[in-house]
Amino acid sequence: LLYGYQLKKDAIDEEVVRMAAEEMGY
């Protein structure tokens, strides 16, 4: 359960970084 949560957290963090990068024009 904890491992799956960590994977989901990493995926969400990556999605946030991707959206932020698009807003900044990268």
GROMACS .gro file of C-alpha atoms in nm:
model
   26
    1LEU     CA    1   0.000   0.000   0.000
    2LEU     CA    2   0.275   0.242   0.096
    3TYR     CA    3   0.472   0.157  -0.220
    4GLY     CA    4   0.169   0.221  -0.440
    5TYR     CA    5   0.108   0.551  -0.264
    6GLN     CA    6   0.468   0.655  -0.327
    7LEU     CA    7   0.435   0.574  -0.697
    8LYS     CA    8   0.114   0.776  -0.717
    9LYS     CA    9   0.278   1.067  -0.534
   10ASP     CA   10   0.571   1.063  -0.776
   11ALA     CA   11   0.333   1.060  -1.072
   12ILE     CA   12   0.138   1.356  -0.931
   13ASP     CA   13   0.460   1.549  -0.864
   14GLU     CA   14   0.574   1.487  -1.221
   15GLU     CA   15   0.237   1.606  -1.354
   16VAL     CA   16   0.263   1.926  -1.147
   17VAL     CA   17   0.616   1.991  -1.273
   18ARG     CA   18   0.501   1.935  -1.632
   19MET     CA   19   0.210   2.180  -1.597
   20ALA     CA   20   0.433   2.440  -1.432
   21ALA     CA   21   0.693   2.403  -1.708
   22GLU     CA   22   0.427   2.453  -1.976
   23GLU     CA   23   0.302   2.769  -1.804
   24MET     CA   24   0.657   2.903  -1.790
   25GLY     CA   25   0.703   2.835  -2.160
   26TYR     CA   26   0.945   2.542  -2.145
   0.00000   0.00000   0.00000
